[in-house]
Coordinates of C-alpha atoms in Angstrom, one line a residue:
X1 CA 3.8 11.6 -22.3
X2 CA 2.7 9.6 -19.2
X3 CA -0.2 10.9 -17.0
X4 CA 0.5 11.4 -13.3
X5 CA -1.3 8.2 -12.1
X6 CA 0.6 6.1 -14.6
X7 CA 3.9 7.7 -13.5
X8 CA 2.9 7.1 -9.8
X9 CA 2.3 3.4 -10.5
X10 CA 5.5 3.1 -12.4
X11 CA 7.4 4.7 -9.5
X12 CA 5.7 2.3 -7.0
X13 CA 6.7 -0.7 -9.1
X14 CA 10.3 0.5 -9.4
X15 CA 10.4 1.1 -5.6
X16 CA 8.9 -2.3 -5.0
X17 CA 11.5 -4.0 -7.1
X18 CA 14.2 -2.5 -5.0
X19 CA 12.8 -3.8 -1.7
X20 CA 14.4 -6.7 0.2
X21 CA 12.5 -10.0 0.2
X22 CA 11.3 -9.3 3.7
X23 CA 10.1 -5.8 2.8
X24 CA 8.3 -7.2 -0.3
X25 CA 6.5 -9.8 1.8
X26 CA 5.5 -7.1 4.3
X27 CA 4.2 -4.9 1.6
X28 CA 2.2 -7.7 -0.1
X29 CA 0.7 -8.8 3.3
X30 CA -0.4 -5.2 3.9
X31 CA -1.8 -4.9 0.4
X32 CA -3.7 -8.1 0.8
X33 CA -5.2 -7.0 4.1
X34 CA -6.2 -3.7 2.6
X35 CA -7.7 -5.3 -0.5
X36 CA -10.0 -7.7 1.5
X37 CA -11.0 -5.0 4.1
X38 CA -14.5 -3.6 4.2
X39 CA -15.0 -0.2 2.7
X40 CA -15.2 1.3 6.3
X41 CA -11.9 -0.5 7.3
X42 CA -10.2 0.7 4.1
X43 CA -11.1 4.3 4.9
X44 CA -9.6 3.9 8.4
X45 CA -6.4 2.3 7.0
X46 CA -6.1 5.1 4.5
X47 CA -6.5 7.7 7.2
X48 CA -3.7 6.0 9.1
X49 CA -1.4 6.0 6.1
X50 CA -2.2 9.7 5.3
X51 CA -1.4 10.7 8.9
X52 CA 2.1 9.1 8.5
X53 CA 1.4 6.2 10.9
X54 CA 3.7 3.3 10.2
X55 CA 2.5 -0.3 10.1
X56 CA -1.1 -1.4 9.8
X57 CA -3.6 -1.5 12.7
X58 CA -5.6 -4.6 11.8
X59 CA -8.1 -4.2 14.6

């Protein structure tokens, strides 16, 4: 039996595979910006995502 985090990652990968090429590129660009952001910036980005805001405010 799979734990919840493993199941969540699996679902994310399945959903990613179903994206169009443009959507995959947008997702990967967003992920890249997040990965290289400072810890403070990451917290701000996560708060934006949790609030349901679309896109990524890179300022």
